[in-house]
CSV table of C-alpha atoms in Angstrom, one decimal:
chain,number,residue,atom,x,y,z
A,285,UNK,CA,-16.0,-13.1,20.0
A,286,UNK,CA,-16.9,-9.9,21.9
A,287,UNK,CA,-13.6,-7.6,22.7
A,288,UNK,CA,-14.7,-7.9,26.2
A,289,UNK,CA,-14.3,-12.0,25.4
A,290,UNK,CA,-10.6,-11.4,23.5
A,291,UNK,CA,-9.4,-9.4,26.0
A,292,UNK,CA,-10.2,-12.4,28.5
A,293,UNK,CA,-8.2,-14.8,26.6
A,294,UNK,CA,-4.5,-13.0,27.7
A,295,UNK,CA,-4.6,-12.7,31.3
A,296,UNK,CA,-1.7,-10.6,31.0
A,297,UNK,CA,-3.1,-7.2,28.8
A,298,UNK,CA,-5.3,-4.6,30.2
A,299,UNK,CA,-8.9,-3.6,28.1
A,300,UNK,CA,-7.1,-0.2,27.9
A,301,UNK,CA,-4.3,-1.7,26.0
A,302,UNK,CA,-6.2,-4.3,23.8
A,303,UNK,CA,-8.0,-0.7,22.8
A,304,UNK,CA,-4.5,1.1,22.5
A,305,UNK,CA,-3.8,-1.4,19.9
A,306,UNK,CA,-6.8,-1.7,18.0
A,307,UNK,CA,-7.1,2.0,17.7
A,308,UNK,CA,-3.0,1.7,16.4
A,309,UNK,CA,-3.9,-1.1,13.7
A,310,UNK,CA,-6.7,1.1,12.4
A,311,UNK,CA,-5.3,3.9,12.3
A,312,UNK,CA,-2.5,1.9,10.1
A,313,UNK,CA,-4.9,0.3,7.9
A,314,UNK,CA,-7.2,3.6,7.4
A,315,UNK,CA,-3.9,5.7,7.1
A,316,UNK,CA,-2.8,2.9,4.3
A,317,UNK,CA,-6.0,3.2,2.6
A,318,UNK,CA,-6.0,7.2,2.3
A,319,UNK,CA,-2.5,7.5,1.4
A,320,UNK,CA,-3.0,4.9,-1.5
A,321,UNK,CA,-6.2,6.8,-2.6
A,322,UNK,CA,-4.1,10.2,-2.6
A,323,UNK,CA,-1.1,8.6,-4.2
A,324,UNK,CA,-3.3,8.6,-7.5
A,325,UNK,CA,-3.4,12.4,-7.8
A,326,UNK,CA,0.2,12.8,-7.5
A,327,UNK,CA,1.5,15.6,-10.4
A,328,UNK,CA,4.6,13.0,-10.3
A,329,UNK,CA,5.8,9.5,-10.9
A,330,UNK,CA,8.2,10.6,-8.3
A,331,UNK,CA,5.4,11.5,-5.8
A,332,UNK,CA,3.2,9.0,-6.8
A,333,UNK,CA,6.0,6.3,-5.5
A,334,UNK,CA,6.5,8.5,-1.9
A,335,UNK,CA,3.0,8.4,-1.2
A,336,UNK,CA,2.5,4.7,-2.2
A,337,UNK,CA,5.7,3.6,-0.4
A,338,UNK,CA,4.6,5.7,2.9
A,339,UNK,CA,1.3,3.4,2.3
A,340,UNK,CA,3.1,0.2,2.0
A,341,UNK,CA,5.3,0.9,5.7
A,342,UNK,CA,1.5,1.6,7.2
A,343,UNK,CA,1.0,-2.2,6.0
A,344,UNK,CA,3.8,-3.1,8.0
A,345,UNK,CA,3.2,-1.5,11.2
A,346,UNK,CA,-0.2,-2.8,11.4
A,347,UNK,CA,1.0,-6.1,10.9
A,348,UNK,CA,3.6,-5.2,13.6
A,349,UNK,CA,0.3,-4.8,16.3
A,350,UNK,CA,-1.5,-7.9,15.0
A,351,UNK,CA,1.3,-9.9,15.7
A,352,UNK,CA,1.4,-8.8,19.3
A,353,UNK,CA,-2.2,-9.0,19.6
A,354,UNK,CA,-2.3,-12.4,18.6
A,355,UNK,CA,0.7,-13.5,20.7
A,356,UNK,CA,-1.5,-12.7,23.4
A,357,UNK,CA,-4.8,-14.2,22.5
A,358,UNK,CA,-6.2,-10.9,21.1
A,359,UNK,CA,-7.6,-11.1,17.1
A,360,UNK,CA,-6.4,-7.7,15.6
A,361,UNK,CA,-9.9,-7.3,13.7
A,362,UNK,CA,-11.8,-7.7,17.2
A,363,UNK,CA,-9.4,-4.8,19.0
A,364,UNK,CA,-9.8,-2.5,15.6
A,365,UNK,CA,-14.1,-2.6,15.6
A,366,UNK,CA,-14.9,0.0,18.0
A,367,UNK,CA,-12.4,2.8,16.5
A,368,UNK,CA,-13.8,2.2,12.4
A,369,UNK,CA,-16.4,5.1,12.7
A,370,UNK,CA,-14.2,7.4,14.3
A,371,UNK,CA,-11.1,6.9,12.6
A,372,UNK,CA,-13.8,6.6,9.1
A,373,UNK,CA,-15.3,9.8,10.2
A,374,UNK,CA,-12.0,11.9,10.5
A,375,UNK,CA,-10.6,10.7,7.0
A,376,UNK,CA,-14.3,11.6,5.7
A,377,UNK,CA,-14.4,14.8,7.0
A,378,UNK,CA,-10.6,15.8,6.4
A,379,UNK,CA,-10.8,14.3,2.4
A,380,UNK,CA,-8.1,16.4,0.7
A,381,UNK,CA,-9.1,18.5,-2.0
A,382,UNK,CA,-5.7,18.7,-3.9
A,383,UNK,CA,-2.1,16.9,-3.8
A,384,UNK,CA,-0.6,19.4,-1.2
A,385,UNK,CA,-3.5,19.2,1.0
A,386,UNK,CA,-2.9,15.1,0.7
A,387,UNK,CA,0.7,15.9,1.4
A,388,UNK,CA,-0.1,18.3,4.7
A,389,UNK,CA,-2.7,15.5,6.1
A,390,UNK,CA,0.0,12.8,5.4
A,391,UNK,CA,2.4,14.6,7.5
A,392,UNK,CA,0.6,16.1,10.2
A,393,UNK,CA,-1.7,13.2,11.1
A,394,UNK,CA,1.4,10.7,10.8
A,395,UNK,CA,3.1,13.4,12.9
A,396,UNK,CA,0.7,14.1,15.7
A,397,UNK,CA,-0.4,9.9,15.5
A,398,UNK,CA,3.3,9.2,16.5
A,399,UNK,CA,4.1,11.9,19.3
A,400,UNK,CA,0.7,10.8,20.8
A,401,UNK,CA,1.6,7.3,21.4
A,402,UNK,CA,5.4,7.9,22.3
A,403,UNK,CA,4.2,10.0,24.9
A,404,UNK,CA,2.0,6.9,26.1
A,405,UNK,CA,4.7,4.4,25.3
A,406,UNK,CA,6.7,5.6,28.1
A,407,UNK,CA,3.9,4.7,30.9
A,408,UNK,CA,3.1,1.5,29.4
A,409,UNK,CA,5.1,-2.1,30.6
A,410,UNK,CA,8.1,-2.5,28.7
A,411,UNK,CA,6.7,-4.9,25.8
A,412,UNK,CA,4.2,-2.9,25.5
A,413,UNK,CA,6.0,0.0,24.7
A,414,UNK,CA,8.8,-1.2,22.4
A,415,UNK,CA,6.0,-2.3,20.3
A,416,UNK,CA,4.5,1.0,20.3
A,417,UNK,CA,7.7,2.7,19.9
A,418,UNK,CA,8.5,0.5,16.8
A,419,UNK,CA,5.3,1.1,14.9
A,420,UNK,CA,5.8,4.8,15.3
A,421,UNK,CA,9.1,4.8,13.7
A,422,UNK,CA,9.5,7.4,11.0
A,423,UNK,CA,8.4,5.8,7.8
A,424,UNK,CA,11.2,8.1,6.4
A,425,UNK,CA,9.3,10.0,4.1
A,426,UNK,CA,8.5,13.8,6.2
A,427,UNK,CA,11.3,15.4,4.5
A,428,UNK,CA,10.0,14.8,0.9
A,429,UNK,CA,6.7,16.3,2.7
A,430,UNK,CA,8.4,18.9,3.8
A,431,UNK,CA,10.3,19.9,0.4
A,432,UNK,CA,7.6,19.7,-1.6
A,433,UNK,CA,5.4,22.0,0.3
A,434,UNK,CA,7.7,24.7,1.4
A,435,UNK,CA,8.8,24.8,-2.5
A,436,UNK,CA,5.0,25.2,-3.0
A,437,UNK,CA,4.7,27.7,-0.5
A,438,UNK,CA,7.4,29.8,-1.0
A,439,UNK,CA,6.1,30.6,-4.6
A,440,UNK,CA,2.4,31.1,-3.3
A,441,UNK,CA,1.9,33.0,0.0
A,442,UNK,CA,-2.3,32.6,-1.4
A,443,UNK,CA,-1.5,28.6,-1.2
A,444,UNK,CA,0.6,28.6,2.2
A,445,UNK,CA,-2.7,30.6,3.5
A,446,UNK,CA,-5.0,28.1,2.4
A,447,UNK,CA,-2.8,25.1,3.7
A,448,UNK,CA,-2.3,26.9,7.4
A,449,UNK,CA,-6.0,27.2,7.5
A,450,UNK,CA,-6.0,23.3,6.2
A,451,UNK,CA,-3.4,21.9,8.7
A,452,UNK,CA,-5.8,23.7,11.7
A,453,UNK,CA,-9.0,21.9,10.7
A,454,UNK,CA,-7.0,18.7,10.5
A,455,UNK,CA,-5.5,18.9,14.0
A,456,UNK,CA,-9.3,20.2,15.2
A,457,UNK,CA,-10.7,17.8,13.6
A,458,UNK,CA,-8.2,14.7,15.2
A,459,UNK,CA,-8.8,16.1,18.3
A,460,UNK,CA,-12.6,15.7,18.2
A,461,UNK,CA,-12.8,12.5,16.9
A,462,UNK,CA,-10.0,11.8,19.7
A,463,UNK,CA,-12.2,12.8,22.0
A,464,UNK,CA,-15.5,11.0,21.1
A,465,UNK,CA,-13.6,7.9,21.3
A,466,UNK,CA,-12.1,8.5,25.0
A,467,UNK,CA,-15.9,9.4,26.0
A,468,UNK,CA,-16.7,5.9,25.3
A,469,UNK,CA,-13.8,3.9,25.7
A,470,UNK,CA,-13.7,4.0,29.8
A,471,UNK,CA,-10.7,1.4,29.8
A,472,UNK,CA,-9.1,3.1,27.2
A,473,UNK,CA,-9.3,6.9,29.2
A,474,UNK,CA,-8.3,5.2,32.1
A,475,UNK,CA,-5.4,3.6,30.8
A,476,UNK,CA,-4.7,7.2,28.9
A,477,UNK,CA,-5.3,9.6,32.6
A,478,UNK,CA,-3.0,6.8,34.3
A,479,UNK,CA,-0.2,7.3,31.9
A,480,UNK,CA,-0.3,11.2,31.9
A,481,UNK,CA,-0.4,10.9,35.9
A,482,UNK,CA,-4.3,12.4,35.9
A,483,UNK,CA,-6.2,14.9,34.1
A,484,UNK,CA,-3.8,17.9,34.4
A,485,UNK,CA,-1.2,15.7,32.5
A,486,UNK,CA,-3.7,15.1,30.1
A,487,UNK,CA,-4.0,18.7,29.6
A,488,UNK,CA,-0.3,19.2,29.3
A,489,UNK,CA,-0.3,16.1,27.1
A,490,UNK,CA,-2.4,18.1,24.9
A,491,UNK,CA,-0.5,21.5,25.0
A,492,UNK,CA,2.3,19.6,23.8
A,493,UNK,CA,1.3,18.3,20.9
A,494,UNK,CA,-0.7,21.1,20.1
A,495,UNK,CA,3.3,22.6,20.1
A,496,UNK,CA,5.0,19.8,18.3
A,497,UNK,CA,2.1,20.3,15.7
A,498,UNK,CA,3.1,24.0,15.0
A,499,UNK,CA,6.7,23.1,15.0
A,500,UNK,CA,5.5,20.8,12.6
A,501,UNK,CA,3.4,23.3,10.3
A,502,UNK,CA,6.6,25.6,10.3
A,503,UNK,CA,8.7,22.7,9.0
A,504,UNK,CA,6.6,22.8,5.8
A,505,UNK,CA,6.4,26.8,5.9
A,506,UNK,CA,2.9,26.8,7.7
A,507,UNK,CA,1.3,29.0,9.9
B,11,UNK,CA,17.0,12.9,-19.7
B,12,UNK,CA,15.3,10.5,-22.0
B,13,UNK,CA,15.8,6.4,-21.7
B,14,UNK,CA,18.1,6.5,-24.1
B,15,UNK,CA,19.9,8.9,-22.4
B,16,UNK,CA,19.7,7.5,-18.9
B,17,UNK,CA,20.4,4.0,-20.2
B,18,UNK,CA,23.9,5.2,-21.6
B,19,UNK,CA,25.1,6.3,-18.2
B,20,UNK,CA,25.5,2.8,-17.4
B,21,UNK,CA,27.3,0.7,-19.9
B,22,UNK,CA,26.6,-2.8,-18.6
B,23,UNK,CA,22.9,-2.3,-19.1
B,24,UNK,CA,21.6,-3.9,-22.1
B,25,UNK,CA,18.4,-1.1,-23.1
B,26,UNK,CA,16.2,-4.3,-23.5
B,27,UNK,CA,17.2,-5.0,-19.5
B,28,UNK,CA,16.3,-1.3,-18.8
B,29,UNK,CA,12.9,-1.7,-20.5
B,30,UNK,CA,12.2,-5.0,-18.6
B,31,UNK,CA,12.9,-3.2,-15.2
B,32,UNK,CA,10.5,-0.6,-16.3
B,33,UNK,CA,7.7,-2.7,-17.2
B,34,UNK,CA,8.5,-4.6,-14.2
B,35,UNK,CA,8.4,-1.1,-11.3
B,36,UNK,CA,5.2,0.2,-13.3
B,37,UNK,CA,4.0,-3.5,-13.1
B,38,UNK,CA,4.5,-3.5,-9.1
B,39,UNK,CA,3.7,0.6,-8.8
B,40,UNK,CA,0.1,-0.2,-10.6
B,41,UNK,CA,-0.5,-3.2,-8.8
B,42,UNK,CA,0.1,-1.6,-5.6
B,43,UNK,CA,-2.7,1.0,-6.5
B,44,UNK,CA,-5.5,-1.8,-8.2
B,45,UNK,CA,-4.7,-3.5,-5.6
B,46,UNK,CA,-5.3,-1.0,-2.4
B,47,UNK,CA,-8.2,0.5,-4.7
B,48,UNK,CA,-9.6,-2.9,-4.7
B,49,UNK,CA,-9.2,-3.4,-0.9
B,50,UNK,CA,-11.9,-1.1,-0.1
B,51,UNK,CA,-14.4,-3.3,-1.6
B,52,UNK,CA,-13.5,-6.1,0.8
B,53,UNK,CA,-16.7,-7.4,2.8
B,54,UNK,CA,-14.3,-8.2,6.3
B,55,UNK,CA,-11.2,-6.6,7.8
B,56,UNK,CA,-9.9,-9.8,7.3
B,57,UNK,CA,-10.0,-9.8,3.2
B,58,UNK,CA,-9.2,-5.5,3.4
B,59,UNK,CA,-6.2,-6.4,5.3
B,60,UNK,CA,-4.9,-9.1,2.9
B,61,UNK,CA,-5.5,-7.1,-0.1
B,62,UNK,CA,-3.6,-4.2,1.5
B,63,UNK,CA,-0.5,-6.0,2.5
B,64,UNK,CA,-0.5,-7.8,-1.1
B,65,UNK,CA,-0.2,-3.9,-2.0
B,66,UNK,CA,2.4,-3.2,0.7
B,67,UNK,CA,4.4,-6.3,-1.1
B,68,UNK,CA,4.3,-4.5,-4.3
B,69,UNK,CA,5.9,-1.4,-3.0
B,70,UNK,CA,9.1,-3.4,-1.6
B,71,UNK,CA,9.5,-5.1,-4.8
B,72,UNK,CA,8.9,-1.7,-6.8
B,73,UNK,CA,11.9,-0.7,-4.1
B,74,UNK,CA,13.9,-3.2,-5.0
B,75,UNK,CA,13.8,-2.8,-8.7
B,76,UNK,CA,14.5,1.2,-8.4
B,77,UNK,CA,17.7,-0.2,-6.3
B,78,UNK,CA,19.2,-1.7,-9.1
B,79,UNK,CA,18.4,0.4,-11.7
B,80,UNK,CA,19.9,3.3,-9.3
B,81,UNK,CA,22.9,1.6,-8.7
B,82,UNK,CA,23.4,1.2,-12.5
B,83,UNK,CA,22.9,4.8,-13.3
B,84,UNK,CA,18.8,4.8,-14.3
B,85,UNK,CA,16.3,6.6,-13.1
B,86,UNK,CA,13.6,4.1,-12.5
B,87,UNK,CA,10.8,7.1,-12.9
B,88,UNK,CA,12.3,7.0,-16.8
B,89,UNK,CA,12.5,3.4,-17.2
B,90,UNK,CA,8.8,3.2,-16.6
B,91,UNK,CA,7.8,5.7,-18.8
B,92,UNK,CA,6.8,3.5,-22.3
B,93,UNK,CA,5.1,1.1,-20.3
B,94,UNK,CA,2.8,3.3,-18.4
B,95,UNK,CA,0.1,3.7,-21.1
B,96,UNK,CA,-0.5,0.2,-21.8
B,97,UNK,CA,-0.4,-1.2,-17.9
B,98,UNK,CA,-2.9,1.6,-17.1
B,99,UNK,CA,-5.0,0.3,-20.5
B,100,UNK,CA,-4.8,-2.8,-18.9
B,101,UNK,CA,-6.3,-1.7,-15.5
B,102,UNK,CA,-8.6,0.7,-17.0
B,103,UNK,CA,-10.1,-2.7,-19.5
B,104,UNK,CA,-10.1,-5.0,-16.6
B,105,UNK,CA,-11.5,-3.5,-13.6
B,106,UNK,CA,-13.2,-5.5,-11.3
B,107,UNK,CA,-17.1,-5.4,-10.5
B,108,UNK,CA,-17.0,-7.1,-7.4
B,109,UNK,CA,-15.1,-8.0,-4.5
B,110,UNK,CA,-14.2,-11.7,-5.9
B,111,UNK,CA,-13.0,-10.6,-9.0
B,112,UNK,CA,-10.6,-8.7,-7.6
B,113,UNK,CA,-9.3,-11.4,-6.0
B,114,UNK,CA,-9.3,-13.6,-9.3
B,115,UNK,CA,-7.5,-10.6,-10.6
B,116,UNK,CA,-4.9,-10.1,-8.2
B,117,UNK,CA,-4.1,-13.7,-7.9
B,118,UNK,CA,-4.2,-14.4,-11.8
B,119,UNK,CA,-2.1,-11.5,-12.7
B,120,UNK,CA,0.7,-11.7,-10.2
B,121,UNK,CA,0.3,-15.6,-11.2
B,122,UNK,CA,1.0,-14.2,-14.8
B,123,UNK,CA,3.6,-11.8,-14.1
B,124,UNK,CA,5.7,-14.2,-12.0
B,125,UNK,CA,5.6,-16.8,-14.6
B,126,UNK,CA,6.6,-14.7,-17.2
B,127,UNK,CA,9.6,-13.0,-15.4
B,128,UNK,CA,11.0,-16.0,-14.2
B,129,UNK,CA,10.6,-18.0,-17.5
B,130,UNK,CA,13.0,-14.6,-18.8
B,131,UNK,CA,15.5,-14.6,-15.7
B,132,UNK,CA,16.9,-17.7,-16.7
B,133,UNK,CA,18.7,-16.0,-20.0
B,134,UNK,CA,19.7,-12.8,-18.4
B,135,UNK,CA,23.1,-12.2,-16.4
B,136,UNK,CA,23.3,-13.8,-12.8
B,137,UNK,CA,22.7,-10.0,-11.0
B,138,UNK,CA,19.6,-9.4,-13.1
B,139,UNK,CA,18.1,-12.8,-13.1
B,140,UNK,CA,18.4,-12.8,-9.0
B,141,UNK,CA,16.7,-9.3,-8.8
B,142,UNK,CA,14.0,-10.3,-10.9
B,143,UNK,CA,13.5,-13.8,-9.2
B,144,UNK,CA,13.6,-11.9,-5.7
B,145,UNK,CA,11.2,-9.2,-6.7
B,146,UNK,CA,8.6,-11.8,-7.9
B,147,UNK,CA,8.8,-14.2,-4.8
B,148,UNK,CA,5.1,-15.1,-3.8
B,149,UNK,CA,4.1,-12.3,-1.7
B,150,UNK,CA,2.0,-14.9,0.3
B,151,UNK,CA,-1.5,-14.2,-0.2
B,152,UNK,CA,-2.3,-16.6,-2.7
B,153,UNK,CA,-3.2,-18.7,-0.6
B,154,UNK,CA,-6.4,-16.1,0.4
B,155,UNK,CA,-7.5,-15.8,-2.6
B,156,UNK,CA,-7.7,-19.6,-3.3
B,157,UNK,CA,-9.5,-20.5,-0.6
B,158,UNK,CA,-12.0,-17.4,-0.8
B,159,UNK,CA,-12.5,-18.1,-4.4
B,160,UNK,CA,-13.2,-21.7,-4.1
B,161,UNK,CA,-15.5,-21.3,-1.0
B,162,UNK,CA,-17.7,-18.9,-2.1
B,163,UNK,CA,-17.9,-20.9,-5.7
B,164,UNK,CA,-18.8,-24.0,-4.5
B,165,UNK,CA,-21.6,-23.3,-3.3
B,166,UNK,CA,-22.7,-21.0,-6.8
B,167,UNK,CA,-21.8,-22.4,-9.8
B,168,UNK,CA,-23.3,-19.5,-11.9
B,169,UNK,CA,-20.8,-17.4,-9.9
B,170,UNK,CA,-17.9,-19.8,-10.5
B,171,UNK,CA,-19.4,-19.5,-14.7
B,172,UNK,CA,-18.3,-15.9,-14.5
B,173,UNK,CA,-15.3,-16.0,-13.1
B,174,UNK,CA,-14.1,-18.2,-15.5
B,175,UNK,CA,-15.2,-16.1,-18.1
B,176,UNK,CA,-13.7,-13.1,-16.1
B,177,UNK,CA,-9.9,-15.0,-16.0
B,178,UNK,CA,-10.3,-15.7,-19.5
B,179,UNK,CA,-11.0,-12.1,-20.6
B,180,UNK,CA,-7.8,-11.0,-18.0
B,181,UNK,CA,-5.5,-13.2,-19.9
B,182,UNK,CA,-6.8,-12.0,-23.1
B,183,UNK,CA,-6.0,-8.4,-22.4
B,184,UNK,CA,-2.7,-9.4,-20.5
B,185,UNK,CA,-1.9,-10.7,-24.1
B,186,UNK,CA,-3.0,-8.1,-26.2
B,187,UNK,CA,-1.1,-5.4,-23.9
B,188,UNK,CA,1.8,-7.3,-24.2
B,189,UNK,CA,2.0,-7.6,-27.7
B,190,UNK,CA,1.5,-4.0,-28.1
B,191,UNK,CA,4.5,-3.4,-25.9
B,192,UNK,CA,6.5,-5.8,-27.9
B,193,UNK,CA,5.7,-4.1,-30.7
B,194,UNK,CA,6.6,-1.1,-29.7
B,195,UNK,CA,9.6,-1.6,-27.9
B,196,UNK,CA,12.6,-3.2,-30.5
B,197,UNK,CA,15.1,-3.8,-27.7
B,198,UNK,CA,13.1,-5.6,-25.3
B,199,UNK,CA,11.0,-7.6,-28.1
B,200,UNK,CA,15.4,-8.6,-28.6
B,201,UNK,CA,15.7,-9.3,-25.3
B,202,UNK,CA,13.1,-11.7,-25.6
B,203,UNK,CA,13.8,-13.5,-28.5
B,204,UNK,CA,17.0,-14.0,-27.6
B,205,UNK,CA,16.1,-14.9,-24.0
B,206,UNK,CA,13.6,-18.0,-25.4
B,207,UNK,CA,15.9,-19.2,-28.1
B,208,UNK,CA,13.4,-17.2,-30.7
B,209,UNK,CA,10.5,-17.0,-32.1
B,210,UNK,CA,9.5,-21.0,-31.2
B,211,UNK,CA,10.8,-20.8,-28.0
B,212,UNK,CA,8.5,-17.4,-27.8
B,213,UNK,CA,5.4,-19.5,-28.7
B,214,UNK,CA,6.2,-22.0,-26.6
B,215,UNK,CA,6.6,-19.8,-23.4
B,216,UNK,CA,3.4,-18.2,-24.1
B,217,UNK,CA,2.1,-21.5,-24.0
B,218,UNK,CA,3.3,-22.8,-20.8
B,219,UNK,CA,1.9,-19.6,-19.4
B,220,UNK,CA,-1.2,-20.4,-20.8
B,221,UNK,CA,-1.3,-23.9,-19.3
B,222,UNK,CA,-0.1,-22.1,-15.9
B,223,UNK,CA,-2.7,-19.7,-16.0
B,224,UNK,CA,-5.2,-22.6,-16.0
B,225,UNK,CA,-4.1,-25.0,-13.4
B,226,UNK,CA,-4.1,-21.4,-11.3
B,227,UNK,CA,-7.7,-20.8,-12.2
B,228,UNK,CA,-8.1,-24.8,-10.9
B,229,UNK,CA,-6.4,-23.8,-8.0
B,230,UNK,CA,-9.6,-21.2,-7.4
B,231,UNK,CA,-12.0,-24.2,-8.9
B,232,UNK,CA,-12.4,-22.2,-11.8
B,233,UNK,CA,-12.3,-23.0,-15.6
């Protein structure tokens, strides 16, 4: 079954949405896959257990959107094929080369993944949203994130450098494959210019978490 | 602070209880990371997203299991530490080659840790035996890796020849890192004794999990 087939099978959910949540679920299950992988270089049990547990919630927001998918006729695998190589591509080209840089990408791309969608959620019907809202919940773990960096930091201005320069090429590097995936999603861009009332809301959608990200960065004593 | 230490802090924990928590959190904390590891070799979303939320299930269980240690005064992080090095000998002597062994593994060893635990609840205090007994309920995906197992042996009964071979080698090594734990550890080896009646009613749990193990690797049409 096509998406274009799925999508037919609720009456009741816009292409743009069916790719709203597919792009969510991956972005769960890839997020779940990196943060278990990055888990294993943790210097600490303790750390080991944060990263592993942040994992686990991914688990259980994806399962969150394949539940609402398939209430609604959708199969969660069809929705999630069209974003693998993107959301692949970003994790490949953002692999982190220590246990802080695993700790900055864990934060900033939960971070800037969440503001992203609330600021969608709001334009979306209200099922729709809540759903979206509730996936995007805190998974609770950003202020061990932030401890154990800013200890990091404040010890090494060499290392806070180095992890400035990091969290930039992370939030470059979302916004690309961001990008590439609106270019050839047309439901999906419409569904995005409609809920940031056209393209100058888009813009200003884009200032803003460009802000929220350096708020962000500061929180772990970045940039 | 060292077990001992940590186990003194709270006087209603017996330090074989302490040590069985600890195997039991590194048990679920190294699962969760086979397990997630293992999850990338899936060949369908389908079979990635099962192995990943078995994963997820480890992590709540692993929660669960720091709660009540916590609540008794123990630092689950120091609980674990003995029982590290032979779970990760485990993992290190049994990893999988292919996608369907992982699946025999996961579903053998969670098989085999379940069994065991709950044959041990029975003798400990009502608080400890619930927390075990909750901590081990099926995580649901069973199930998966029955059906996967059987279908794709059935039609390859080479395959389903090594498999079999592969269970029996998993239980052999669950054995043999067992015993060195037992060895090693004088309170828990107590705990058990006492908790099977001794040293017949030891022998005869570990054959009832032997006879368990094999109606599971039925269960895959193995053995």
């Amino acid at each position: 079954m096509s998406i274009a087939e799925s999508a037919e099978v609720s009456a009741a959910l816009h292409p743009g949405v069916v790719d709203l949540m597919g792009v969510l679920a991956y972005g769960e299950l890839s997020a779940f896959d990196r943060l278990a992988q990055d888990s294993r270089t943790a210097p600490t049990l303790d750390g080991r257990a944060a990263l592993a547990s942040m994992a686990a919630a991914e688990m259980g927001h994806y399962h969150q959107v394949e539940a609402f998918l398939a209430e609604r006729g959708v199969a969660v695998q069809e929705a999630m094929q069209p974003f693998i190589a993107p959301l692949d591509s970003y994790h490949e080209f953002t692999a982190p080369d220590s246990w802080l840089e695993s700790l900055v990408k864990a934060y900033v791309g939960d971070g800037l993944a969440a503001d992203f969608y609330r600021e969608i959620a709001g334009a979306l019907d209200e099922e729709t949203g809540a759903t979206v809202r509730a996936v995007l919940a805190d998974t609770g773990y950003s202020a061990f994130a932030e401890q154990e960096v800013s200890a990091a930091c404040a010890a090494d201005p060499a290392l806070a450098a180095r992890l400035t320069l990091w969290g930039r090429r992370l939030l470059g590097e979302a916004v690309t494959q961001a990008q590439h995936v609106v270019a050839r999603r047309d439901d999906l861009a419409e569904l995005l210019i409609t809920s940031t009332s056209g393209l100058v809301g888009f813009a200003q959608l884009f200032r803003r978490l460009q802000n929220q990200h350096t708020r962000r960065m500061r929180a772990m004593g970045l940039g």
